[in-house]
DNA sequence: TATCCACAGGAACGTAGGGACG
DNA sequence: CGTCCCTACGTTCCTGTGGATA
């Protein structure tokens, strides 16, 4: 209608279709706008990667067709550039910020800048759609941002097993020949997805991988066994992928945890650091400070590779109890394939 | 019950690597 | 060129703290 657009806030756990629906709606809107000759643009960004105000603006510029370097310019310069370009386009621009909580955590300023951009714009308007799976996010938000960001709210509830079942049935009718899927396969996939907070993506991936396994095996039907197998394959692949792409220092810390776990039950930050230092000496790696290693341990925790729980041992001090949460075999496999660290495994004692 | 250990984790800063611009 | 600004990764210095023990 050409009126002032509201900012929208969308909640919902992973795999409930927030992103898919948002994208779908926006592209429909775009179609409509085009057919009526209305100016409409949108850009989508995932704040896991786009997590500074600078990057947000860079991304926005790219989306409306301005070339900017990914680094080098003063923020204000980019801001001006974008503002002018957008005003020239005389359009309505919708900015989708997926996983806004990440952006806010790392740079609360960016959201503020975005919300107040409208007052700087003359002929164009900008509207923000924030997507998050953190239900408490709104409470942690700065009041000034909160009021303008959450003018309207939409909640996506998790899919139930039945809904997942419908989705899978519908998809599989298109993707597979009749009778390929053994009875119960879809049920199992949707049940697993429902357990994962109603995650449709998980269910679909599971079904796809199970089918691939069956095909590779030359089996005629996809059975529940394939699904179980697929579960393991997916799990394993994601773990290995994450581990392999870790920076060398983080890997060294992981290795220290790995070796420490073999010896004692509860391994602490201090233990890890001790082993880590020895490893570094052996492979001629710079030894980082405890402070930094503490952060690396936290990073591993965030990635879900380990759990690090703060505990107090009274006069024994406060520390973190650290545990690996991924299979040891996979950790070893990845570490052994890293040429810089592999030789540690040839040494008997650390 | 006050103490005190072994860290947790915040703040500020340094260095290296990169690109824009005059 | 030098200057200005960005990011990534690390360091230094620091204050804070849960709870078993003296």
PDB file of N, CA and C in Angstrom, chain A residues 196-263:
ATOM      1  N   UNK A 196      13.871 -33.265  17.911  1.00  0.00           N
ATOM      2  CA  UNK A 196      14.801 -32.143  17.768  1.00  0.00           C
ATOM      3  C   UNK A 196      14.031 -30.837  17.692  1.00  0.00           C
ATOM      4  N   UNK A 197      13.214 -30.578  18.667  1.00  0.00           N
ATOM      5  CA  UNK A 197      12.444 -29.333  18.748  1.00  0.00           C
ATOM      6  C   UNK A 197      11.641 -29.061  17.480  1.00  0.00           C
ATOM      7  N   UNK A 198      11.062 -30.098  16.920  1.00  0.00           N
ATOM      8  CA  UNK A 198      10.205 -29.904  15.752  1.00  0.00           C
ATOM      9  C   UNK A 198      10.934 -29.355  14.549  1.00  0.00           C
ATOM     10  N   UNK A 199      12.099 -29.885  14.318  1.00  0.00           N
ATOM     11  CA  UNK A 199      12.943 -29.380  13.255  1.00  0.00           C
ATOM     12  C   UNK A 199      12.679 -30.100  11.934  1.00  0.00           C
ATOM     13  N   UNK A 200      12.080 -29.374  10.997  1.00  0.00           N
ATOM     14  CA  UNK A 200      11.725 -30.000   9.722  1.00  0.00           C
ATOM     15  C   UNK A 200      12.959 -30.299   8.878  1.00  0.00           C
ATOM     16  N   UNK A 201      13.946 -29.422   9.010  1.00  0.00           N
ATOM     17  CA  UNK A 201      15.142 -29.621   8.210  1.00  0.00           C
ATOM     18  C   UNK A 201      15.803 -30.951   8.553  1.00  0.00           C
ATOM     19  N   UNK A 202      15.832 -31.237   9.861  1.00  0.00           N
ATOM     20  CA  UNK A 202      16.433 -32.488  10.305  1.00  0.00           C
ATOM     21  C   UNK A 202      15.717 -33.686   9.692  1.00  0.00           C
ATOM     22  N   UNK A 203      14.418 -33.637   9.712  1.00  0.00           N
ATOM     23  CA  UNK A 203      13.648 -34.754   9.171  1.00  0.00           C
ATOM     24  C   UNK A 203      13.916 -34.936   7.689  1.00  0.00           C
ATOM     25  N   UNK A 204      13.947 -33.827   6.974  1.00  0.00           N
ATOM     26  CA  UNK A 204      14.150 -33.916   5.531  1.00  0.00           C
ATOM     27  C   UNK A 204      15.549 -34.429   5.195  1.00  0.00           C
ATOM     28  N   UNK A 205      16.532 -33.910   5.910  1.00  0.00           N
ATOM     29  CA  UNK A 205      17.908 -34.374   5.702  1.00  0.00           C
ATOM     30  C   UNK A 205      18.005 -35.868   5.947  1.00  0.00           C
ATOM     31  N   UNK A 206      17.372 -36.267   7.026  1.00  0.00           N
ATOM     32  CA  UNK A 206      17.415 -37.666   7.424  1.00  0.00           C
ATOM     33  C   UNK A 206      16.868 -38.566   6.314  1.00  0.00           C
ATOM     34  N   UNK A 207      15.731 -38.160   5.797  1.00  0.00           N
ATOM     35  CA  UNK A 207      15.093 -38.950   4.744  1.00  0.00           C
ATOM     36  C   UNK A 207      15.976 -38.992   3.496  1.00  0.00           C
ATOM     37  N   UNK A 208      16.544 -37.847   3.178  1.00  0.00           N
ATOM     38  CA  UNK A 208      17.383 -37.768   1.984  1.00  0.00           C
ATOM     39  C   UNK A 208      18.613 -38.677   2.116  1.00  0.00           C
ATOM     40  N   UNK A 209      19.297 -38.544   3.252  1.00  0.00           N
ATOM     41  CA  UNK A 209      20.505 -39.337   3.457  1.00  0.00           C
ATOM     42  C   UNK A 209      20.179 -40.828   3.504  1.00  0.00           C
ATOM     43  N   UNK A 210      19.066 -41.155   4.146  1.00  0.00           N
ATOM     44  CA  UNK A 210      18.667 -42.562   4.218  1.00  0.00           C
ATOM     45  C   UNK A 210      18.466 -43.122   2.811  1.00  0.00           C
ATOM     46  N   UNK A 211      17.824 -42.325   1.972  1.00  0.00           N
ATOM     47  CA  UNK A 211      17.589 -42.765   0.597  1.00  0.00           C
ATOM     48  C   UNK A 211      18.902 -42.920  -0.154  1.00  0.00           C
ATOM     49  N   UNK A 212      19.808 -41.992   0.075  1.00  0.00           N
ATOM     50  CA  UNK A 212      21.109 -42.071  -0.584  1.00  0.00           C
ATOM     51  C   UNK A 212      21.860 -43.333  -0.176  1.00  0.00           C
ATOM     52  N   UNK A 213      21.784 -43.630   1.107  1.00  0.00           N
ATOM     53  CA  UNK A 213      22.448 -44.832   1.607  1.00  0.00           C
ATOM     54  C   UNK A 213      21.876 -46.072   0.943  1.00  0.00           C
ATOM     55  N   UNK A 214      20.558 -46.116   0.858  1.00  0.00           N
ATOM     56  CA  UNK A 214      19.909 -47.278   0.263  1.00  0.00           C
ATOM     57  C   UNK A 214      20.323 -47.427  -1.195  1.00  0.00           C
ATOM     58  N   UNK A 215      20.369 -46.290  -1.869  1.00  0.00           N
ATOM     59  CA  UNK A 215      20.712 -46.323  -3.280  1.00  0.00           C
ATOM     60  C   UNK A 215      22.144 -46.816  -3.491  1.00  0.00           C
ATOM     61  N   UNK A 216      23.047 -46.256  -2.699  1.00  0.00           N
ATOM     62  CA  UNK A 216      24.450 -46.628  -2.830  1.00  0.00           C
ATOM     63  C   UNK A 216      24.652 -48.111  -2.550  1.00  0.00           C
ATOM     64  N   UNK A 217      23.803 -48.602  -1.667  1.00  0.00           N
ATOM     65  CA  UNK A 217      23.903 -49.993  -1.268  1.00  0.00           C
ATOM     66  C   UNK A 217      23.244 -50.928  -2.278  1.00  0.00           C
ATOM     67  N   UNK A 218      22.545 -50.345  -3.213  1.00  0.00           N
ATOM     68  CA  UNK A 218      21.826 -51.150  -4.177  1.00  0.00           C
ATOM     69  C   UNK A 218      20.563 -51.784  -3.629  1.00  0.00           C
ATOM     70  N   UNK A 219      20.105 -51.251  -2.478  1.00  0.00           N
ATOM     71  CA  UNK A 219      18.873 -51.798  -1.891  1.00  0.00           C
ATOM     72  C   UNK A 219      17.655 -51.261  -2.628  1.00  0.00           C
ATOM     73  N   UNK A 220      16.636 -52.094  -2.678  1.00  0.00           N
ATOM     74  CA  UNK A 220      15.453 -51.687  -3.438  1.00  0.00           C
ATOM     75  C   UNK A 220      14.548 -50.765  -2.657  1.00  0.00           C
ATOM     76  N   UNK A 221      14.578 -50.956  -1.343  1.00  0.00           N
ATOM     77  CA  UNK A 221      13.691 -50.148  -0.514  1.00  0.00           C
ATOM     78  C   UNK A 221      14.476 -49.398   0.550  1.00  0.00           C
ATOM     79  N   UNK A 222      13.921 -48.286   0.943  1.00  0.00           N
ATOM     80  CA  UNK A 222      14.501 -47.553   2.060  1.00  0.00           C
ATOM     81  C   UNK A 222      13.835 -48.040   3.337  1.00  0.00           C
ATOM     82  N   UNK A 223      14.649 -48.554   4.247  1.00  0.00           N
ATOM     83  CA  UNK A 223      14.075 -49.120   5.467  1.00  0.00           C
ATOM     84  C   UNK A 223      14.462 -48.298   6.691  1.00  0.00           C
ATOM     85  N   UNK A 224      13.888 -48.701   7.809  1.00  0.00           N
ATOM     86  CA  UNK A 224      14.200 -47.993   9.052  1.00  0.00           C
ATOM     87  C   UNK A 224      15.677 -48.128   9.407  1.00  0.00           C
ATOM     88  N   UNK A 225      16.256 -49.219   8.999  1.00  0.00           N
ATOM     89  CA  UNK A 225      17.689 -49.405   9.253  1.00  0.00           C
ATOM     90  C   UNK A 225      18.501 -48.335   8.545  1.00  0.00           C
ATOM     91  N   UNK A 226      18.099 -48.030   7.334  1.00  0.00           N
ATOM     92  CA  UNK A 226      18.786 -46.959   6.604  1.00  0.00           C
ATOM     93  C   UNK A 226      18.669 -45.637   7.341  1.00  0.00           C
ATOM     94  N   UNK A 227      17.503 -45.416   7.916  1.00  0.00           N
ATOM     95  CA  UNK A 227      17.284 -44.157   8.636  1.00  0.00           C
ATOM     96  C   UNK A 227      18.210 -44.080   9.844  1.00  0.00           C
ATOM     97  N   UNK A 228      18.274 -45.179  10.580  1.00  0.00           N
ATOM     98  CA  UNK A 228      19.173 -45.207  11.754  1.00  0.00           C
ATOM     99  C   UNK A 228      20.611 -44.944  11.327  1.00  0.00           C
ATOM    100  N   UNK A 229      20.990 -45.586  10.249  1.00  0.00           N
ATOM    101  CA  UNK A 229      22.341 -45.412   9.716  1.00  0.00           C
ATOM    102  C   UNK A 229      22.560 -43.942   9.325  1.00  0.00           C
ATOM    103  N   UNK A 230      21.546 -43.393   8.690  1.00  0.00           N
ATOM    104  CA  UNK A 230      21.639 -42.005   8.228  1.00  0.00           C
ATOM    105  C   UNK A 230      21.845 -41.058   9.393  1.00  0.00           C
ATOM    106  N   UNK A 231      21.182 -41.353  10.486  1.00  0.00           N
ATOM    107  CA  UNK A 231      21.335 -40.535  11.682  1.00  0.00           C
ATOM    108  C   UNK A 231      22.799 -40.456  12.089  1.00  0.00           C
ATOM    109  N   UNK A 232      23.440 -41.622  12.086  1.00  0.00           N
ATOM    110  CA  UNK A 232      24.850 -41.666  12.470  1.00  0.00           C
ATOM    111  C   UNK A 232      25.722 -40.915  11.468  1.00  0.00           C
ATOM    112  N   UNK A 233      25.417 -41.110  10.197  1.00  0.00           N
ATOM    113  CA  UNK A 233      26.224 -40.475   9.161  1.00  0.00           C
ATOM    114  C   UNK A 233      26.157 -38.958   9.278  1.00  0.00           C
ATOM    115  N   UNK A 234      24.949 -38.449   9.454  1.00  0.00           N
ATOM    116  CA  UNK A 234      24.775 -36.996   9.555  1.00  0.00           C
ATOM    117  C   UNK A 234      25.542 -36.460  10.751  1.00  0.00           C
ATOM    118  N   UNK A 235      25.334 -37.122  11.868  1.00  0.00           N
ATOM    119  CA  UNK A 235      26.005 -36.722  13.103  1.00  0.00           C
ATOM    120  C   UNK A 235      27.519 -36.672  12.905  1.00  0.00           C
ATOM    121  N   UNK A 236      28.025 -37.756  12.367  1.00  0.00           N
ATOM    122  CA  UNK A 236      29.457 -37.905  12.173  1.00  0.00           C
ATOM    123  C   UNK A 236      30.006 -36.844  11.230  1.00  0.00           C
ATOM    124  N   UNK A 237      29.317 -36.636  10.136  1.00  0.00           N
ATOM    125  CA  UNK A 237      29.791 -35.659   9.161  1.00  0.00           C
ATOM    126  C   UNK A 237      29.863 -34.249   9.734  1.00  0.00           C
ATOM    127  N   UNK A 238      28.837 -33.876  10.463  1.00  0.00           N
ATOM    128  CA  UNK A 238      28.852 -32.518  10.985  1.00  0.00           C
ATOM    129  C   UNK A 238      29.975 -32.351  11.995  1.00  0.00           C
ATOM    130  N   UNK A 239      30.166 -33.375  12.834  1.00  0.00           N
ATOM    131  CA  UNK A 239      31.244 -33.297  13.820  1.00  0.00           C
ATOM    132  C   UNK A 239      32.591 -33.157  13.123  1.00  0.00           C
ATOM    133  N   UNK A 240      32.841 -34.034  12.176  1.00  0.00           N
ATOM    134  CA  UNK A 240      34.144 -34.020  11.505  1.00  0.00           C
ATOM    135  C   UNK A 240      34.371 -32.714  10.760  1.00  0.00           C
ATOM    136  N   UNK A 241      33.317 -32.227  10.155  1.00  0.00           N
ATOM    137  CA  UNK A 241      33.443 -30.970   9.420  1.00  0.00           C
ATOM    138  C   UNK A 241      33.839 -29.832  10.353  1.00  0.00           C
ATOM    139  N   UNK A 242      33.141 -29.764  11.477  1.00  0.00           N
ATOM    140  CA  UNK A 242      33.433 -28.703  12.444  1.00  0.00           C
ATOM    141  C   UNK A 242      34.863 -28.827  12.958  1.00  0.00           C
ATOM    142  N   UNK A 243      35.251 -30.033  13.327  1.00  0.00           N
ATOM    143  CA  UNK A 243      36.581 -30.238  13.899  1.00  0.00           C
ATOM    144  C   UNK A 243      37.678 -29.903  12.896  1.00  0.00           C
ATOM    145  N   UNK A 244      37.493 -30.324  11.661  1.00  0.00           N
ATOM    146  CA  UNK A 244      38.531 -30.134  10.665  1.00  0.00           C
ATOM    147  C   UNK A 244      38.797 -28.656  10.405  1.00  0.00           C
ATOM    148  N   UNK A 245      37.765 -27.855  10.472  1.00  0.00           N
ATOM    149  CA  UNK A 245      37.936 -26.449  10.110  1.00  0.00           C
ATOM    150  C   UNK A 245      38.408 -25.591  11.277  1.00  0.00           C
ATOM    151  N   UNK A 246      38.720 -26.232  12.386  1.00  0.00           N
ATOM    152  CA  UNK A 246      39.203 -25.481  13.545  1.00  0.00           C
ATOM    153  C   UNK A 246      40.608 -24.926  13.302  1.00  0.00           C
ATOM    154  N   UNK A 247      40.894 -23.726  13.826  1.00  0.00           N
ATOM    155  CA  UNK A 247      42.254 -23.196  13.717  1.00  0.00           C
ATOM    156  C   UNK A 247      43.237 -24.065  14.508  1.00  0.00           C
ATOM    157  N   UNK A 248      44.501 -23.967  14.151  1.00  0.00           N
ATOM    158  CA  UNK A 248      45.497 -24.860  14.725  1.00  0.00           C
ATOM    159  C   UNK A 248      45.575 -24.775  16.249  1.00  0.00           C
ATOM    160  N   UNK A 249      45.529 -23.566  16.784  1.00  0.00           N
ATOM    161  CA  UNK A 249      45.630 -23.432  18.241  1.00  0.00           C
ATOM    162  C   UNK A 249      44.443 -24.084  18.950  1.00  0.00           C
ATOM    163  N   UNK A 250      43.285 -23.897  18.389  1.00  0.00           N
ATOM    164  CA  UNK A 250      42.101 -24.504  18.968  1.00  0.00           C
ATOM    165  C   UNK A 250      42.205 -26.021  18.913  1.00  0.00           C
ATOM    166  N   UNK A 251      42.750 -26.506  17.801  1.00  0.00           N
ATOM    167  CA  UNK A 251      42.949 -27.947  17.679  1.00  0.00           C
ATOM    168  C   UNK A 251      43.907 -28.447  18.753  1.00  0.00           C
ATOM    169  N   UNK A 252      44.961 -27.668  18.995  1.00  0.00           N
ATOM    170  CA  UNK A 252      45.935 -28.069  20.006  1.00  0.00           C
ATOM    171  C   UNK A 252      45.265 -28.163  21.379  1.00  0.00           C
ATOM    172  N   UNK A 253      44.419 -27.200  21.670  1.00  0.00           N
ATOM    173  CA  UNK A 253      43.693 -27.234  22.939  1.00  0.00           C
ATOM    174  C   UNK A 253      42.795 -28.468  22.990  1.00  0.00           C
ATOM    175  N   UNK A 254      42.126 -28.720  21.883  1.00  0.00           N
ATOM    176  CA  UNK A 254      41.258 -29.888  21.812  1.00  0.00           C
ATOM    177  C   UNK A 254      42.058 -31.165  22.038  1.00  0.00           C
ATOM    178  N   UNK A 255      43.234 -31.186  21.455  1.00  0.00           N
ATOM    179  CA  UNK A 255      44.087 -32.357  21.619  1.00  0.00           C
ATOM    180  C   UNK A 255      44.471 -32.551  23.086  1.00  0.00           C
ATOM    181  N   UNK A 256      44.765 -31.420  23.744  1.00  0.00           N
ATOM    182  CA  UNK A 256      45.105 -31.490  25.165  1.00  0.00           C
ATOM    183  C   UNK A 256      43.944 -32.073  25.959  1.00  0.00           C
ATOM    184  N   UNK A 257      42.749 -31.641  25.635  1.00  0.00           N
ATOM    185  CA  UNK A 257      41.569 -32.164  26.333  1.00  0.00           C
ATOM    186  C   UNK A 257      41.414 -33.646  26.041  1.00  0.00           C
ATOM    187  N   UNK A 258      41.593 -33.985  24.780  1.00  0.00           N
ATOM    188  CA  UNK A 258      41.485 -35.374  24.351  1.00  0.00           C
ATOM    189  C   UNK A 258      42.447 -36.270  25.129  1.00  0.00           C
ATOM    190  N   UNK A 259      43.686 -35.829  25.254  1.00  0.00           N
ATOM    191  CA  UNK A 259      44.685 -36.655  25.928  1.00  0.00           C
ATOM    192  C   UNK A 259      44.457 -36.671  27.433  1.00  0.00           C
ATOM    193  N   UNK A 260      44.023 -35.534  27.959  1.00  0.00           N
ATOM    194  CA  UNK A 260      43.768 -35.457  29.390  1.00  0.00           C
ATOM    195  C   UNK A 260      42.617 -36.341  29.819  1.00  0.00           C
ATOM    196  N   UNK A 261      41.622 -36.450  28.980  1.00  0.00           N
ATOM    197  CA  UNK A 261      40.447 -37.247  29.324  1.00  0.00           C
ATOM    198  C   UNK A 261      40.795 -38.717  29.459  1.00  0.00           C
ATOM    199  N   UNK A 262      41.808 -39.115  28.720  1.00  0.00           N
ATOM    200  CA  UNK A 262      42.192 -40.512  28.803  1.00  0.00           C
ATOM    201  C   UNK A 262      42.769 -40.878  30.163  1.00  0.00           C
ATOM    202  N   UNK A 263      43.308 -39.873  30.856  1.00  0.00           N
ATOM    203  CA  UNK A 263      44.001 -40.164  32.105  1.00  0.00           C
ATOM    204  C   UNK A 263      43.103 -40.082  33.332  1.00  0.00           C
TER     205      UNK A 263
END
